[in-house]
């Protein structure tokens, strides 16, 4: 059981906006630690999608954006594409446990 | 080209030991905190361990504390994960990654090396 909670799956029609939530607590996201998001396709290594406050590595489309409020963060895909079908993970640091955390992962499907 | 390459994964019996290696190229390892992340078959990512830039500080997930040891040699651009007292639940793909600090994500990942713990 992950300390960062994500929905197991989200889906939407191509072109729609979908969001993935990442719920933590006062010792990680709520303590102000940055939340990073990763994308993983089957059989490949994860890739950094968005780091901290909406910093996208070169090549990541701007249809991906993030937000944070209180003890939660969210990843939004605005204008879902078929090629966005993948697993997405949030990641942060927990100061009480002194560990890094990953969410359980969310599978995104374009219907 | 900035790259991380893991090696050393294999099939090992419960209670056995293994050492994973991570070779960095295209950048100075000394500028980064380095991490190991595991992914069990069909499961999500699990953070295992982190070592700071000069190797003076190491942290571990509770599930591996006392059994796994992270180390690095910046002069050789290498990092390792010594794995002892292995259990079936240690099975998975092990990735090494780099991170510049709390405000930075893990921006470079290796291709992973597979550890299978079974009798």
mmCIF file of C-alpha atoms in Angstrom:
data_model
loop_
_atom_site.group_PDB
_atom_site.id
_atom_site.type_symbol
_atom_site.label_atom_id
_atom_site.label_comp_id
_atom_site.label_asym_id
_atom_site.label_seq_id
_atom_site.Cartn_x
_atom_site.Cartn_y
_atom_site.Cartn_z
ATOM 1 C CA UNK A 1 0.000 0.000 0.000
ATOM 2 C CA UNK A 2 1.530 3.297 -1.160
ATOM 3 C CA UNK A 3 1.587 6.366 1.102
ATOM 4 C CA UNK A 4 0.847 8.364 -2.061
ATOM 5 C CA UNK A 5 -2.545 7.264 -3.386
ATOM 6 C CA UNK A 6 -3.409 7.303 -7.091
ATOM 7 C CA UNK A 7 -6.479 5.885 -8.873
ATOM 8 C CA UNK A 8 -5.593 2.574 -10.559
ATOM 9 C CA UNK A 9 -6.965 3.717 -13.895
ATOM 10 C CA UNK A 10 -8.452 6.658 -15.749
ATOM 11 C CA UNK A 11 -9.834 6.792 -19.258
ATOM 12 C CA UNK A 12 -11.180 9.277 -21.727
ATOM 13 C CA UNK A 13 -11.962 9.799 -25.366
ATOM 14 C CA UNK A 14 -9.206 11.225 -27.561
ATOM 15 C CA UNK A 15 -9.249 15.001 -27.257
ATOM 16 C CA UNK A 16 -10.757 14.991 -23.776
ATOM 17 C CA UNK A 17 -9.118 16.246 -20.605
ATOM 18 C CA UNK A 18 -8.239 13.654 -17.998
ATOM 19 C CA UNK A 19 -6.717 14.159 -14.565
ATOM 20 C CA UNK A 20 -4.787 11.846 -12.263
ATOM 21 C CA UNK A 21 -4.810 12.607 -8.560
ATOM 22 C CA UNK A 22 -2.011 11.899 -6.096
ATOM 23 C CA UNK A 23 -3.090 12.128 -2.463
ATOM 24 C CA UNK A 24 -0.503 12.285 0.281
ATOM 25 C CA UNK A 25 -0.326 13.707 3.789
ATOM 26 C CA UNK A 26 1.071 16.489 5.931
ATOM 27 C CA UNK A 27 4.513 14.859 6.015
ATOM 28 C CA UNK A 28 5.040 14.754 2.256
ATOM 29 C CA UNK A 29 2.983 16.784 -0.231
ATOM 30 C CA UNK A 30 1.391 18.812 2.571
ATOM 31 C CA UNK A 31 4.830 19.691 3.933
ATOM 32 C CA UNK A 32 5.639 21.432 0.675
ATOM 33 C CA UNK A 33 7.849 18.809 -0.939
ATOM 34 C CA UNK A 34 7.800 18.798 -4.716
ATOM 35 C CA UNK A 35 5.768 16.197 -6.581
ATOM 36 C CA UNK A 36 7.269 14.741 -9.748
ATOM 37 C CA UNK A 37 5.456 12.719 -12.395
ATOM 38 C CA UNK A 38 6.746 9.842 -14.519
ATOM 39 C CA UNK A 39 5.403 8.094 -17.615
ATOM 40 C CA UNK A 40 6.080 4.436 -18.366
ATOM 41 C CA UNK A 41 5.220 2.417 -21.453
ATOM 42 C CA UNK A 42 5.102 -1.392 -21.251
ATOM 43 C CA UNK A 43 8.515 -3.010 -21.296
ATOM 44 C CA UNK A 44 10.418 0.258 -20.992
ATOM 45 C CA UNK A 45 12.039 2.269 -18.207
ATOM 46 C CA UNK A 46 10.063 5.122 -16.655
ATOM 47 C CA UNK A 47 10.636 8.616 -18.007
ATOM 48 C CA UNK A 48 10.421 11.934 -16.147
ATOM 49 C CA UNK A 49 7.318 13.695 -17.453
ATOM 50 C CA UNK A 50 7.042 16.799 -15.262
ATOM 51 C CA UNK A 51 9.291 17.871 -12.418
ATOM 52 C CA UNK A 52 8.154 20.017 -9.508
ATOM 53 C CA UNK A 53 6.311 23.156 -10.499
ATOM 54 C CA UNK A 54 5.370 22.372 -14.111
ATOM 55 C CA UNK A 55 8.940 21.946 -15.356
ATOM 56 C CA UNK A 56 8.705 19.755 -18.453
ATOM 57 C CA UNK A 57 11.881 18.173 -19.862
ATOM 58 C CA UNK A 58 12.603 18.928 -23.480
ATOM 59 C CA UNK A 59 10.243 17.066 -25.791
ATOM 60 C CA UNK A 60 7.340 16.678 -23.366
ATOM 61 C CA UNK A 61 4.196 18.196 -24.913
ATOM 62 C CA UNK A 62 2.551 21.091 -23.124
ATOM 63 C CA UNK A 63 -0.757 19.210 -22.971
ATOM 64 C CA UNK A 64 0.667 17.752 -19.754
ATOM 65 C CA UNK A 65 0.366 20.023 -16.704
ATOM 66 C CA UNK A 66 0.380 19.697 -12.938
ATOM 67 C CA UNK A 67 -1.178 21.382 -9.939
ATOM 68 C CA UNK A 68 -0.868 21.026 -6.193
ATOM 69 C CA UNK A 69 -3.126 21.950 -3.286
ATOM 70 C CA UNK A 70 -2.800 20.999 0.354
ATOM 71 C CA UNK A 71 -1.904 17.323 0.619
ATOM 72 C CA UNK A 72 -2.733 16.466 -3.003
ATOM 73 C CA UNK A 73 -1.337 16.949 -6.469
ATOM 74 C CA UNK A 74 -2.770 16.315 -9.915
ATOM 75 C CA UNK A 75 -1.531 15.608 -13.418
ATOM 76 C CA UNK A 76 -3.766 16.797 -16.246
ATOM 77 C CA UNK A 77 -3.648 15.705 -19.868
ATOM 78 C CA UNK A 78 -5.514 18.273 -21.952
ATOM 79 C CA UNK A 79 -6.418 16.827 -25.328
ATOM 80 C CA UNK A 80 -5.753 13.149 -24.664
ATOM 81 C CA UNK A 81 -3.908 11.373 -27.475
ATOM 82 C CA UNK A 82 -3.800 7.646 -28.178
ATOM 83 C CA UNK A 83 -0.027 7.775 -27.734
ATOM 84 C CA UNK A 84 -0.551 8.963 -24.143
ATOM 85 C CA UNK A 85 -1.751 5.491 -23.144
ATOM 86 C CA UNK A 86 0.755 4.516 -20.452
ATOM 87 C CA UNK A 87 1.231 4.168 -16.711
ATOM 88 C CA UNK A 88 1.786 7.354 -14.731
ATOM 89 C CA UNK A 89 3.415 7.643 -11.313
ATOM 90 C CA UNK A 90 3.694 10.513 -8.850
ATOM 91 C CA UNK A 91 6.723 10.778 -6.552
ATOM 92 C CA UNK A 92 7.629 12.887 -3.538
ATOM 93 C CA UNK A 93 9.625 12.829 -0.294
ATOM 94 C CA UNK A 94 8.281 12.083 3.176
ATOM 95 C CA UNK A 95 10.003 13.944 5.984
ATOM 96 C CA UNK A 96 8.514 11.842 8.802
ATOM 97 C CA UNK A 97 9.597 8.526 7.252
ATOM 98 C CA UNK A 98 12.759 10.001 5.623
ATOM 99 C CA UNK A 99 12.081 8.074 2.427
ATOM 100 C CA UNK A 100 11.159 8.819 -1.152
ATOM 101 C CA UNK A 101 7.707 7.661 -2.203
ATOM 102 C CA UNK A 102 6.011 6.633 -5.405
ATOM 103 C CA UNK A 103 2.289 6.488 -5.885
ATOM 104 C CA UNK A 104 0.821 3.137 -6.871
ATOM 105 C CA UNK A 105 0.536 4.198 -10.503
ATOM 106 C CA UNK A 106 -2.378 5.017 -12.810
ATOM 107 C CA UNK A 107 -3.056 3.373 -16.143
ATOM 108 C CA UNK A 108 -4.385 5.843 -18.700
ATOM 109 C CA UNK A 109 -6.531 4.505 -21.520
ATOM 110 C CA UNK A 110 -7.803 6.401 -24.545
ATOM 111 C CA UNK A 111 -11.235 4.968 -25.359
ATOM 112 C CA UNK B 1 25.244 10.965 -24.449
ATOM 113 C CA UNK B 2 24.012 10.986 -20.860
ATOM 114 C CA UNK B 3 23.474 7.374 -19.864
ATOM 115 C CA UNK B 4 23.080 4.979 -16.955
ATOM 116 C CA UNK B 5 23.684 1.268 -17.491
ATOM 117 C CA UNK B 6 22.837 -1.328 -14.859
ATOM 118 C CA UNK B 7 24.276 -4.822 -14.675
ATOM 119 C CA UNK B 8 24.574 -7.751 -12.311
ATOM 120 C CA UNK B 9 21.001 -8.972 -12.152
ATOM 121 C CA UNK B 10 20.510 -12.735 -12.190
ATOM 122 C CA UNK B 11 18.625 -15.632 -10.632
ATOM 123 C CA UNK B 12 19.567 -16.243 -6.995
ATOM 124 C CA UNK B 13 18.298 -18.455 -4.189
ATOM 125 C CA UNK B 14 16.568 -17.041 -1.093
ATOM 126 C CA UNK B 15 19.161 -16.008 1.463
ATOM 127 C CA UNK B 16 21.731 -15.397 -1.241
ATOM 128 C CA UNK B 17 23.696 -12.295 -2.191
ATOM 129 C CA UNK B 18 24.147 -10.214 -5.291
ATOM 130 C CA UNK B 19 25.817 -6.948 -6.269
ATOM 131 C CA UNK B 20 24.217 -4.671 -8.835
ATOM 132 C CA UNK B 21 26.292 -2.098 -10.683
ATOM 133 C CA UNK B 22 25.307 1.182 -12.312
ATOM 134 C CA UNK B 23 27.754 2.794 -14.747
ATOM 135 C CA UNK B 24 27.268 6.473 -15.524
ATOM 136 C CA UNK B 25 28.512 8.172 -18.672
ATOM 137 C CA UNK B 26 28.142 11.578 -20.303
ATOM 138 C CA UNK B 27 27.960 13.460 -17.000
ATOM 139 C CA UNK B 28 29.797 13.806 -13.694
ATOM 140 C CA UNK B 29 28.261 11.438 -11.172
ATOM 141 C CA UNK B 30 29.561 13.653 -8.361
ATOM 142 C CA UNK B 31 26.943 16.303 -9.144
ATOM 143 C CA UNK B 32 23.955 14.069 -8.407
ATOM 144 C CA UNK B 33 22.183 12.138 -5.703
ATOM 145 C CA UNK B 34 21.667 8.608 -7.004
ATOM 146 C CA UNK B 35 18.810 6.196 -6.375
ATOM 147 C CA UNK B 36 17.738 2.606 -6.891
ATOM 148 C CA UNK B 37 14.113 1.889 -7.786
ATOM 149 C CA UNK B 38 12.556 -1.568 -8.072
ATOM 150 C CA UNK B 39 9.599 -2.784 -10.116
ATOM 151 C CA UNK B 40 8.203 -6.228 -9.368
ATOM 152 C CA UNK B 41 6.616 -8.095 -12.293
ATOM 153 C CA UNK B 42 3.343 -6.403 -13.233
ATOM 154 C CA UNK B 43 3.568 -3.991 -10.308
ATOM 155 C CA UNK B 44 4.383 -0.348 -9.701
ATOM 156 C CA UNK B 45 7.582 1.502 -8.896
ATOM 157 C CA UNK B 46 9.076 1.161 -5.425
ATOM 158 C CA UNK B 47 11.878 3.408 -4.206
ATOM 159 C CA UNK B 48 14.677 1.364 -2.608
ATOM 160 C CA UNK B 49 17.606 3.598 -1.640
ATOM 161 C CA UNK B 50 19.366 6.924 -2.133
ATOM 162 C CA UNK B 51 22.976 8.030 -1.715
ATOM 163 C CA UNK B 52 23.960 11.696 -1.644
ATOM 164 C CA UNK B 53 26.578 13.301 -3.879
ATOM 165 C CA UNK B 54 29.676 12.442 -1.865
ATOM 166 C CA UNK B 55 28.409 9.194 -0.357
ATOM 167 C CA UNK B 56 28.235 10.517 3.192
ATOM 168 C CA UNK B 57 24.482 10.017 3.586
ATOM 169 C CA UNK B 58 22.408 6.969 2.613
ATOM 170 C CA UNK B 59 18.727 6.222 3.201
ATOM 171 C CA UNK B 60 16.734 3.043 2.601
ATOM 172 C CA UNK B 61 13.168 1.810 2.375
ATOM 173 C CA UNK B 62 12.173 -0.067 5.531
ATOM 174 C CA UNK B 63 11.703 -3.281 3.550
ATOM 175 C CA UNK B 64 15.413 -3.447 2.653
ATOM 176 C CA UNK B 65 17.082 -1.773 5.632
ATOM 177 C CA UNK B 66 19.899 -3.906 7.006
ATOM 178 C CA UNK B 67 20.002 -6.160 3.941
ATOM 179 C CA UNK B 68 20.835 -3.833 1.041
ATOM 180 C CA UNK B 69 23.739 -1.381 0.934
ATOM 181 C CA UNK B 70 24.157 1.447 -1.555
ATOM 182 C CA UNK B 71 27.603 2.798 -2.426
ATOM 183 C CA UNK B 72 29.332 4.907 -5.071
ATOM 184 C CA UNK B 73 32.736 5.842 -6.490
ATOM 185 C CA UNK B 74 32.581 9.231 -8.176
ATOM 186 C CA UNK B 75 36.082 8.908 -9.595
ATOM 187 C CA UNK B 76 34.981 5.790 -11.480
ATOM 188 C CA UNK B 77 31.473 7.130 -12.228
ATOM 189 C CA UNK B 78 30.004 4.002 -10.653
ATOM 190 C CA UNK B 79 27.287 3.147 -8.135
ATOM 191 C CA UNK B 80 26.446 -0.215 -6.601
ATOM 192 C CA UNK B 81 23.735 -1.986 -4.642
ATOM 193 C CA UNK B 82 24.967 -4.839 -2.457
ATOM 194 C CA UNK B 83 22.053 -7.166 -1.821
ATOM 195 C CA UNK B 84 22.276 -9.689 1.034
ATOM 196 C CA UNK B 85 19.779 -12.053 2.677
ATOM 197 C CA UNK B 86 17.643 -11.893 -0.436
ATOM 198 C CA UNK B 87 13.952 -12.736 -0.279
ATOM 199 C CA UNK B 88 11.385 -13.643 -2.917
ATOM 200 C CA UNK B 89 9.841 -10.190 -2.542
ATOM 201 C CA UNK B 90 13.110 -8.600 -3.723
ATOM 202 C CA UNK B 91 12.376 -9.974 -7.207
ATOM 203 C CA UNK B 92 12.018 -7.360 -9.906
ATOM 204 C CA UNK B 93 13.683 -4.995 -12.305
ATOM 205 C CA UNK B 94 16.147 -2.676 -10.572
ATOM 206 C CA UNK B 95 16.666 0.752 -12.093
ATOM 207 C CA UNK B 96 19.355 3.244 -11.162
ATOM 208 C CA UNK B 97 18.389 6.902 -11.547
ATOM 209 C CA UNK B 98 19.889 10.302 -10.908
ATOM 210 C CA UNK B 99 18.321 13.264 -9.127
ATOM 211 C CA UNK B 100 19.745 16.727 -8.538
ATOM 212 C CA UNK B 101 17.848 17.321 -5.281
ATOM 213 C CA UNK B 102 14.352 17.420 -3.727
ATOM 214 C CA UNK B 103 13.150 19.979 -6.258
ATOM 215 C CA UNK B 104 14.313 17.870 -9.200
ATOM 216 C CA UNK B 105 12.791 14.720 -10.570
ATOM 217 C CA UNK B 106 14.662 11.559 -11.527
ATOM 218 C CA UNK B 107 15.618 12.762 -14.982
ATOM 219 C CA UNK B 108 17.814 9.915 -16.237
ATOM 220 C CA UNK B 109 17.019 6.207 -15.825
ATOM 221 C CA UNK B 110 18.940 3.129 -16.788
ATOM 222 C CA UNK B 111 17.351 0.300 -18.770
ATOM 223 C CA UNK B 112 17.141 -1.849 -15.626
ATOM 224 C CA UNK B 113 18.599 -5.170 -14.551
ATOM 225 C CA UNK B 114 16.457 -8.121 -13.468
ATOM 226 C CA UNK B 115 16.830 -9.883 -10.128
ATOM 227 C CA UNK B 116 14.905 -13.106 -9.566
ATOM 228 C CA UNK B 117 14.946 -14.656 -6.113
ATOM 229 C CA UNK B 118 13.645 -18.197 -6.209
ATOM 230 C CA UNK B 119 14.528 -21.673 -5.012
#
